[in-house]
XYZ file of N, CA and C in Angstrom:
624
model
N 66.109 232.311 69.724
C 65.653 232.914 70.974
C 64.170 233.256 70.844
N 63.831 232.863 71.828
C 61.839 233.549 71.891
C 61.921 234.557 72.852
N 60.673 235.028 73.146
C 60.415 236.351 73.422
C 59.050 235.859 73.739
N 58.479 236.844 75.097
C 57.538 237.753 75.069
C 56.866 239.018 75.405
N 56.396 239.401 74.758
C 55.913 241.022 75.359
C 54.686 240.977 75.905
N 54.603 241.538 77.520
C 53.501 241.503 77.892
C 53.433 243.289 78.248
N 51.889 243.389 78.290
C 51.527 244.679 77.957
C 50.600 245.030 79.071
N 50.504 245.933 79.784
C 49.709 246.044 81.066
C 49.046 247.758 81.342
N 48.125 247.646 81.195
C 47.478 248.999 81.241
C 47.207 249.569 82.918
N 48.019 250.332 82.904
C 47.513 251.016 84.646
C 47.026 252.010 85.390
N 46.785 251.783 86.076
C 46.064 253.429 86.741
C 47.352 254.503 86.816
N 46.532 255.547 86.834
C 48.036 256.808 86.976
C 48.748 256.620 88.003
N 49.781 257.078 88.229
C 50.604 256.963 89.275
C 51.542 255.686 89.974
N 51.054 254.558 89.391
C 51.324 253.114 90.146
C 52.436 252.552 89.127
N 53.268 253.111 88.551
C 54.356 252.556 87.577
C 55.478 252.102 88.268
N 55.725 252.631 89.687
C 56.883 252.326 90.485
C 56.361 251.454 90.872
N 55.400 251.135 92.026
C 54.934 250.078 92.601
C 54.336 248.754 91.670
N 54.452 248.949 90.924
C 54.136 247.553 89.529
C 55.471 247.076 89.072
N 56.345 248.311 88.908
C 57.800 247.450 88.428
C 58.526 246.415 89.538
N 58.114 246.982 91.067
C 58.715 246.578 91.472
C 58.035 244.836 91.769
N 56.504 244.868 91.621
C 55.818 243.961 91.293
C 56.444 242.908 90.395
N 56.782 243.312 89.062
C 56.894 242.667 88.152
C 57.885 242.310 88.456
N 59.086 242.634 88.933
C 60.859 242.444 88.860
C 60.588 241.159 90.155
N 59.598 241.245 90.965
C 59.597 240.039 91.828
C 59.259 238.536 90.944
N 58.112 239.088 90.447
C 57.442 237.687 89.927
C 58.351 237.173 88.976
N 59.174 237.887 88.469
C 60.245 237.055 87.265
C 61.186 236.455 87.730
N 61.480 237.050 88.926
C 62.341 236.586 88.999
C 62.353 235.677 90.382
N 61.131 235.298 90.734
C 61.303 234.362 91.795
C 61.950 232.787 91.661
N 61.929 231.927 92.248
C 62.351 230.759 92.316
C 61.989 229.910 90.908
N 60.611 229.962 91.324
C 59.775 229.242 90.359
C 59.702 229.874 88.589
N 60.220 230.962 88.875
C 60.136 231.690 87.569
C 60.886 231.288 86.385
N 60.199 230.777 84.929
C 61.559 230.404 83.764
C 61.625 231.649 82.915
N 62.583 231.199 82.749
C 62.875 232.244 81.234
C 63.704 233.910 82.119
N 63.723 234.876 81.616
C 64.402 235.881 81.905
C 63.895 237.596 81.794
N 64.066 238.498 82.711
C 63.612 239.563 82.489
C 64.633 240.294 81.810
N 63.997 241.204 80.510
C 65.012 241.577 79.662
C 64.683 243.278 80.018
N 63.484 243.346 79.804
C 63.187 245.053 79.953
C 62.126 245.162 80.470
N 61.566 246.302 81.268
C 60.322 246.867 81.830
C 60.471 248.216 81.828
N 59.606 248.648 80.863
C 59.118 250.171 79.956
C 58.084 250.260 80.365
N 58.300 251.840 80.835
C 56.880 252.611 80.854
C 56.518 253.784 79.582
N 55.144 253.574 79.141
C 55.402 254.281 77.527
C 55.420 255.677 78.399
N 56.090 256.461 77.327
C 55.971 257.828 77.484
C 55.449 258.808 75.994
N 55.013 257.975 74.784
C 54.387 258.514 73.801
C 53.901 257.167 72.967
N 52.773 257.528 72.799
C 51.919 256.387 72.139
C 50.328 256.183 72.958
N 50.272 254.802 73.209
C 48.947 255.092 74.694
C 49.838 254.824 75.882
N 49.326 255.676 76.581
C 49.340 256.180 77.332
C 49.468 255.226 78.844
N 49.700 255.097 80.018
C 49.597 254.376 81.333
C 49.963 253.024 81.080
N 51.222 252.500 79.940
C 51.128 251.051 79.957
C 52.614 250.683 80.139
N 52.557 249.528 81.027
C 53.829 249.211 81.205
C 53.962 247.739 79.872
N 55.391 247.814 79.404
C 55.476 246.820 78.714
C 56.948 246.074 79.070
N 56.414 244.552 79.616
C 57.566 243.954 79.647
C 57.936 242.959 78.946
N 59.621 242.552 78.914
C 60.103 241.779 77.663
C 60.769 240.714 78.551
N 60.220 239.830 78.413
C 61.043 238.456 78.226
C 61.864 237.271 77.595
N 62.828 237.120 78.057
C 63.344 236.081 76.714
C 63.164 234.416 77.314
N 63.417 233.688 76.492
C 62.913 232.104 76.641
C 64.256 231.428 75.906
N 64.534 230.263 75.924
C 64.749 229.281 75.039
C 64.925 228.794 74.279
N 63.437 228.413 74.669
C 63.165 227.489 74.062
C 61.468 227.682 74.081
N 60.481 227.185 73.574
C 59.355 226.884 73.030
C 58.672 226.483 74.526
N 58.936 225.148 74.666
C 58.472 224.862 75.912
C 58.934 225.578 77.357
N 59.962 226.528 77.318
C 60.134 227.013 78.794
C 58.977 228.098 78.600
N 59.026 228.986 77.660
C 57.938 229.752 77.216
C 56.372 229.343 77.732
N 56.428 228.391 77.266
C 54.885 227.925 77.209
C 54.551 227.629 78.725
N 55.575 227.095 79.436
C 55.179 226.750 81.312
C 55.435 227.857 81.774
N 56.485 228.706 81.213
C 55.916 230.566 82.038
C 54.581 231.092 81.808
N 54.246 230.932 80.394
C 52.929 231.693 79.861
C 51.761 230.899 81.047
N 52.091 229.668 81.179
C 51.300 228.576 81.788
C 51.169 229.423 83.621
N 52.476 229.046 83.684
C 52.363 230.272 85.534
C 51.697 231.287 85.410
N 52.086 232.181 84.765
C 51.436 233.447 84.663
C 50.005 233.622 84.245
N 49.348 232.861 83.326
C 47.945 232.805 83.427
C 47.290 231.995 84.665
N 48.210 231.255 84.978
C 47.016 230.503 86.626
C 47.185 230.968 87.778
N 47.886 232.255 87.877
C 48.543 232.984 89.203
C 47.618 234.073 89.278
N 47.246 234.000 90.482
C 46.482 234.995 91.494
C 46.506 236.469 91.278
N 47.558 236.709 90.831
C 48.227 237.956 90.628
C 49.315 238.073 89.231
N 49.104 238.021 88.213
C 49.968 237.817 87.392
C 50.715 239.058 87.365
N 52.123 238.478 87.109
C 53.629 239.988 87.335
C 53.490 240.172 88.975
N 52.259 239.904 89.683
C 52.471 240.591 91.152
C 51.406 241.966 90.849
N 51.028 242.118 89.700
C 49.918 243.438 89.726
C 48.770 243.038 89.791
N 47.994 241.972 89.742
C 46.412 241.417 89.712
C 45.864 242.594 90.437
N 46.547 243.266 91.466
C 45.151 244.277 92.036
C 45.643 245.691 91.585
N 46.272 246.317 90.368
C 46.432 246.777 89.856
C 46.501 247.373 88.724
N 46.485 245.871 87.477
C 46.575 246.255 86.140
C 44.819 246.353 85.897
N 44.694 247.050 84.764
C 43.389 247.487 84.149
C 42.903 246.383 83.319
N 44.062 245.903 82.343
C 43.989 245.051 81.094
C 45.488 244.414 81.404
N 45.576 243.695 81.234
C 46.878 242.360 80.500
C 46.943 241.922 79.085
N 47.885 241.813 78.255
C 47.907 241.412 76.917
C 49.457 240.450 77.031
N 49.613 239.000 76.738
C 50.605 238.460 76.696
C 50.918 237.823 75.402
N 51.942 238.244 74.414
C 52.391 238.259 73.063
C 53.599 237.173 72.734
N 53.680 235.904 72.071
C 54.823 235.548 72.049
C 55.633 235.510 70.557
N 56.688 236.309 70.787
C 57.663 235.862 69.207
C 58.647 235.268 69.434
N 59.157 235.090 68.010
C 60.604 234.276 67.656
C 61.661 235.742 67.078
N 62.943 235.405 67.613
C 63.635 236.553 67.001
C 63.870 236.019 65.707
N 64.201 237.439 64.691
C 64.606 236.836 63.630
C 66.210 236.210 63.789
N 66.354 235.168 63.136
C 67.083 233.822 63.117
C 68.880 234.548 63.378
N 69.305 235.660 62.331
C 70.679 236.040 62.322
C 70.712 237.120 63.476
N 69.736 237.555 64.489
C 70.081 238.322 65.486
C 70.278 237.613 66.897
N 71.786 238.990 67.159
C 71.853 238.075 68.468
C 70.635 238.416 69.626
N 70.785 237.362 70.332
C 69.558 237.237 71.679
C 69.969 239.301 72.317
N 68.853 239.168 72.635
C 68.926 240.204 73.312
C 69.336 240.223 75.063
N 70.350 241.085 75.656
C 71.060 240.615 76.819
C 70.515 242.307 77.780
N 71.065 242.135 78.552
C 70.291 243.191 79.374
C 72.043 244.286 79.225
N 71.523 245.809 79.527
C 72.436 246.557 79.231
C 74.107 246.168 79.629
N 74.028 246.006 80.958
C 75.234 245.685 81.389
C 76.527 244.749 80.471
N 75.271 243.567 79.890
C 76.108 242.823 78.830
C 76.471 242.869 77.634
N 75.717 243.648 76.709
C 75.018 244.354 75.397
C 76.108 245.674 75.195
N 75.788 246.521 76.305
C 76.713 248.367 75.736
C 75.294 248.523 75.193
N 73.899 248.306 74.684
C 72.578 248.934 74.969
C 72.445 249.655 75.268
N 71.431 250.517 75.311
C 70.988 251.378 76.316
C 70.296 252.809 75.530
N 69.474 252.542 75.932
C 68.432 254.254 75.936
C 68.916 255.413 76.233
N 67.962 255.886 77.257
C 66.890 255.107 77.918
C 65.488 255.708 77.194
N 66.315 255.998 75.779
C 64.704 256.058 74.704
C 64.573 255.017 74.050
N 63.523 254.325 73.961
C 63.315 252.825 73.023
C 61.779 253.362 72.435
N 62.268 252.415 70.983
C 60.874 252.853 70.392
C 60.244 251.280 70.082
N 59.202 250.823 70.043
C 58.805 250.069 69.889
C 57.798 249.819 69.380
N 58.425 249.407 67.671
C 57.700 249.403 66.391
C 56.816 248.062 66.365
N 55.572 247.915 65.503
C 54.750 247.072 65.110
C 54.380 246.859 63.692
N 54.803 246.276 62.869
C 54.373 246.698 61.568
C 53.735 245.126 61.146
N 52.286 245.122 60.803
C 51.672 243.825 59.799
C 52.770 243.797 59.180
N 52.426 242.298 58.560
C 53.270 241.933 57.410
C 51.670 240.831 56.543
N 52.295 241.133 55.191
C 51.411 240.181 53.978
C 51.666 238.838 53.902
N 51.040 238.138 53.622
C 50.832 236.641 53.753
C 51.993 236.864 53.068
N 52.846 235.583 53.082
C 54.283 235.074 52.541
C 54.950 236.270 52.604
N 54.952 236.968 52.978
C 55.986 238.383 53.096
C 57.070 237.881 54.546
N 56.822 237.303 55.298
C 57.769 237.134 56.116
C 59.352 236.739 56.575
N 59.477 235.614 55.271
C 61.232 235.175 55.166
C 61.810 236.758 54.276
N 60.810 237.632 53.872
C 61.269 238.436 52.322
C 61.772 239.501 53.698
N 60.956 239.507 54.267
C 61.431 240.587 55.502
C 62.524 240.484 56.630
N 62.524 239.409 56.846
C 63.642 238.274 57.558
C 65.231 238.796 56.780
N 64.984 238.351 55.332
C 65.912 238.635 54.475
C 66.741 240.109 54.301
N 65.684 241.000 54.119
C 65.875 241.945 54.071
C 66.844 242.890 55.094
N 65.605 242.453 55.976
C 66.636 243.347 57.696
C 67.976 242.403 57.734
N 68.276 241.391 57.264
C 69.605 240.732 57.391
C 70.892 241.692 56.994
N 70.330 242.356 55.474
C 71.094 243.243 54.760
C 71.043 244.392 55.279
N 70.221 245.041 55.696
C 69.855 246.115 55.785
C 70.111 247.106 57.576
N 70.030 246.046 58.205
C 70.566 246.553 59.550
C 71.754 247.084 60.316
N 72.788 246.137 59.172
C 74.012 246.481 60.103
C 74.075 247.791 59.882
N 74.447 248.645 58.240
C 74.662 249.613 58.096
C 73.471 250.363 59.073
N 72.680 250.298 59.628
C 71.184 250.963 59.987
C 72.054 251.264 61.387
N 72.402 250.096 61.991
C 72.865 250.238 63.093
C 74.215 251.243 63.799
N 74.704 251.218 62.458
C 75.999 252.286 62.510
C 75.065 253.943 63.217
N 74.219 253.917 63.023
C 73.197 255.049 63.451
C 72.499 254.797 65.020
N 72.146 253.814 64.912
C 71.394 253.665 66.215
C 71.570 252.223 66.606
N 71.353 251.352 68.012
C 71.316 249.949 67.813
C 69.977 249.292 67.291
N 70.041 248.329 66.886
C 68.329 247.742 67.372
C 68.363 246.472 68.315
N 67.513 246.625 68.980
C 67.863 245.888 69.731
C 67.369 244.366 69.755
N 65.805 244.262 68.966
C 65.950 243.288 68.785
C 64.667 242.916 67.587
N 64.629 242.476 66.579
C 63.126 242.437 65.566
C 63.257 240.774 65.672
N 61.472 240.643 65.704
C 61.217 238.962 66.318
C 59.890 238.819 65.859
N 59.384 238.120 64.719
C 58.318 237.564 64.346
C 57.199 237.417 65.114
N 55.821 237.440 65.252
C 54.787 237.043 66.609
C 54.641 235.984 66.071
N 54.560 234.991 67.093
C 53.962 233.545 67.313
C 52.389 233.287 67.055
N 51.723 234.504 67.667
C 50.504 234.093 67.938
C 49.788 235.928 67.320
N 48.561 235.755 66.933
C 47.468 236.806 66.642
C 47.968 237.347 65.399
N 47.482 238.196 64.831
C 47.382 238.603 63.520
C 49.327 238.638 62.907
N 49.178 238.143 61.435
C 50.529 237.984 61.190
C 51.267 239.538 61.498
N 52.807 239.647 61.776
C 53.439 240.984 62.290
C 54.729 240.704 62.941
N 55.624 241.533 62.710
C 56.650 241.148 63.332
C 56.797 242.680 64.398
N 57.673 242.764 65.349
C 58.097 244.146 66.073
C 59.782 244.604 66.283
N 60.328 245.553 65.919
C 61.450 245.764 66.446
C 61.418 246.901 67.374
N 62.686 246.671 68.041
C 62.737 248.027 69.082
C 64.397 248.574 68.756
N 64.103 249.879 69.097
C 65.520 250.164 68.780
C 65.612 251.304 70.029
N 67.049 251.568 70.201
C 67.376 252.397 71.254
C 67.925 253.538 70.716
N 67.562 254.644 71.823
C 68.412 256.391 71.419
C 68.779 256.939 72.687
N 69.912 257.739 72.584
C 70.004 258.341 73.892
C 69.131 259.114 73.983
N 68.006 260.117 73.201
C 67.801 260.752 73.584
C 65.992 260.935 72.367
N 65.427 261.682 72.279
C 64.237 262.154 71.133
C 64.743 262.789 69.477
N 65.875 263.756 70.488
C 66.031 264.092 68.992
C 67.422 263.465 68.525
N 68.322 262.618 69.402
C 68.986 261.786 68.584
C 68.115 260.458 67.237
N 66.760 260.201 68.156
C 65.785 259.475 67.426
C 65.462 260.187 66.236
N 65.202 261.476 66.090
C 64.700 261.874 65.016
C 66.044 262.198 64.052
N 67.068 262.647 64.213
C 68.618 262.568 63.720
C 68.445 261.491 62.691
N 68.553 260.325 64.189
C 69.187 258.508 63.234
C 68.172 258.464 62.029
N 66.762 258.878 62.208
C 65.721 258.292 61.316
C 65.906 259.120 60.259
N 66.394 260.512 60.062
C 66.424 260.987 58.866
C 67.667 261.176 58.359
N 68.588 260.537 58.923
C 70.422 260.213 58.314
C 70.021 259.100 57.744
N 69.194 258.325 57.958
C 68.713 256.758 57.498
C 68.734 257.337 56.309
N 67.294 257.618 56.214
C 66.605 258.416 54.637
C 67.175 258.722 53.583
N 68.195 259.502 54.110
C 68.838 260.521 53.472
C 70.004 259.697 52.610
N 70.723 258.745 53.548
C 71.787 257.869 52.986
C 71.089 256.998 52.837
N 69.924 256.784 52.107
C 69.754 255.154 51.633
C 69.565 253.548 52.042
N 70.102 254.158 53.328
C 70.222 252.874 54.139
C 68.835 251.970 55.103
N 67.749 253.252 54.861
C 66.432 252.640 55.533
C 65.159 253.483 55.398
N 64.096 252.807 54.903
C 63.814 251.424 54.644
C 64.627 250.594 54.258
N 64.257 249.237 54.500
C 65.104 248.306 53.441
C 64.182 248.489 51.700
N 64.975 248.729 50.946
C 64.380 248.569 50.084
C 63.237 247.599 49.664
N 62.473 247.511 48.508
C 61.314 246.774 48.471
C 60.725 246.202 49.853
N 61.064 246.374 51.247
C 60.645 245.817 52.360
C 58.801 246.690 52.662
N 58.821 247.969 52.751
C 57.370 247.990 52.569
C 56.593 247.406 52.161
N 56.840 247.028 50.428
C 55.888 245.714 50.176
C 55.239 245.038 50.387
N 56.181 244.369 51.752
C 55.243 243.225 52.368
C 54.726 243.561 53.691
N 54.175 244.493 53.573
C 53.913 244.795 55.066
C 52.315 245.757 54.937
N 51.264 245.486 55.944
C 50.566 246.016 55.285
C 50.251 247.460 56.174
N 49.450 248.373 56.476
C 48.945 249.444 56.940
C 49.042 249.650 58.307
N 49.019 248.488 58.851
C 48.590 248.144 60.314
C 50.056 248.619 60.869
N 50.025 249.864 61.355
C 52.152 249.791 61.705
C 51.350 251.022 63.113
N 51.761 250.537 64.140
C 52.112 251.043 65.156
C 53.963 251.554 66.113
N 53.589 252.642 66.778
C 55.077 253.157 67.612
C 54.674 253.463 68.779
N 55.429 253.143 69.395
C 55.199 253.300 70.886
C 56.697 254.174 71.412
N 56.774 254.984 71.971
C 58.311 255.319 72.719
C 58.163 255.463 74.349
N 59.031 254.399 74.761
C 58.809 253.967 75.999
C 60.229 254.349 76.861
N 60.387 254.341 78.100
C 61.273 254.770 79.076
C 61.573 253.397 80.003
N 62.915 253.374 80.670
C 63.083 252.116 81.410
C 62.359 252.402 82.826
N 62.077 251.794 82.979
C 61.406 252.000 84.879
C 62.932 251.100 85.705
N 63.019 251.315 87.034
C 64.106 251.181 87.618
C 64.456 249.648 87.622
N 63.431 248.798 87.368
C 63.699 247.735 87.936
C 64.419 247.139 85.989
N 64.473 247.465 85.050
C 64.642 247.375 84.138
C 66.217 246.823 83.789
N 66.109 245.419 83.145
C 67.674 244.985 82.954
C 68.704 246.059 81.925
N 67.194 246.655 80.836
C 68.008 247.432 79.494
C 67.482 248.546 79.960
N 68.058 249.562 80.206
C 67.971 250.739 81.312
C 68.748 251.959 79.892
């Protein structure tokens, strides 16, 4: 399964009127691939909506990325967004595709959405790792989905869901505590560069 995350910086106040923007343009006629989520952050920076798409395949990807850069209005916000950033990954290989709540049992509507570099050849070691290391992880919280980037500095991202902030802070230090996360030696390969974002579903949102 591919993926992409696009990232949209906005003026205050306009988060309703952009989702509902965005939930058009995906899903019009002409539109490939699928809307998975549309988050508005609520800790991290600040005014950005981030949406998730899933793909395919390689090439349906690439003729969405293709629409969406030659459109007048990309998402339907052109007279709205500040900045645009469009990101594409691969999930890692043993996870399932990510499905929107209804199909999944998912659901927030706290998601955090991690960024961590990774070191040259560190990537199958990390692949590997979260293979082992998730299910038990998940007995705590879901994740919903960790996916390699295609494109810009090497890095992979996962997101994971909580009902709530301090169920988030709970899962992360029952992790710790029992052993079960980090994955072991997985820091290693990863270098400094680690960003979090904790984001909220906006209405038009499949994983709510």
């Amino acid at each position: 399964m591919y993926y992409e995350l696009a990232t949209m910086t906005l003026p205050f106040g306009s988060a309703a009127a952009a989702a509902t923007h965005v939930q058009a343009f995906c899903t019009a006629p002409e539109a490939q691939g699928e809307l998975l989520a549309c988050w508005f952050t609520d800790i991290g920076q600040l005014n950005q909506m981030i949406v998730l798409r899933g793909f395919a395949d390689l090439a349906t990807l690439a003729a969405e990325r293709a629409r969406t850069q030659h459109s007048a209005s990309p998402f339907g916000c052109g007279e709205l967004f500040q900045s645009l950033e469009q990101h594409s990954y691969q999930g890692f290989p043993w996870m399932k595709p990510v499905r929107p709540s209804a199909e999944s049992g998912i659901s927030g509507p706290v998601y955090e959405i991690r960024t961590y570099g990774i070191k040259p050849g560190g990537v199958q070691a990390t692949i590997d790792l979260w293979a082992q290391y998730v299910p038990p992880r998940e007995r705590l919280s879901p994740c919903v989905v960790a996916m390699v980037a295609l494109d810009g500095p090497l890095r992979f991202t996962n997101i994971w869901a909580y009902p709530t902030l301090d169920a988030r802070s709970k899962a992360r230090a029952d992790a710790v505590a029992q052993g079960i996360w980090p994955p072991k030696g997985g820091p290693a390969h990863l270098t400094t560069d680690m960003v979090s974002t904790i984001a909220l579903p906006t209405a038009v949102s499949p994983l709510k």
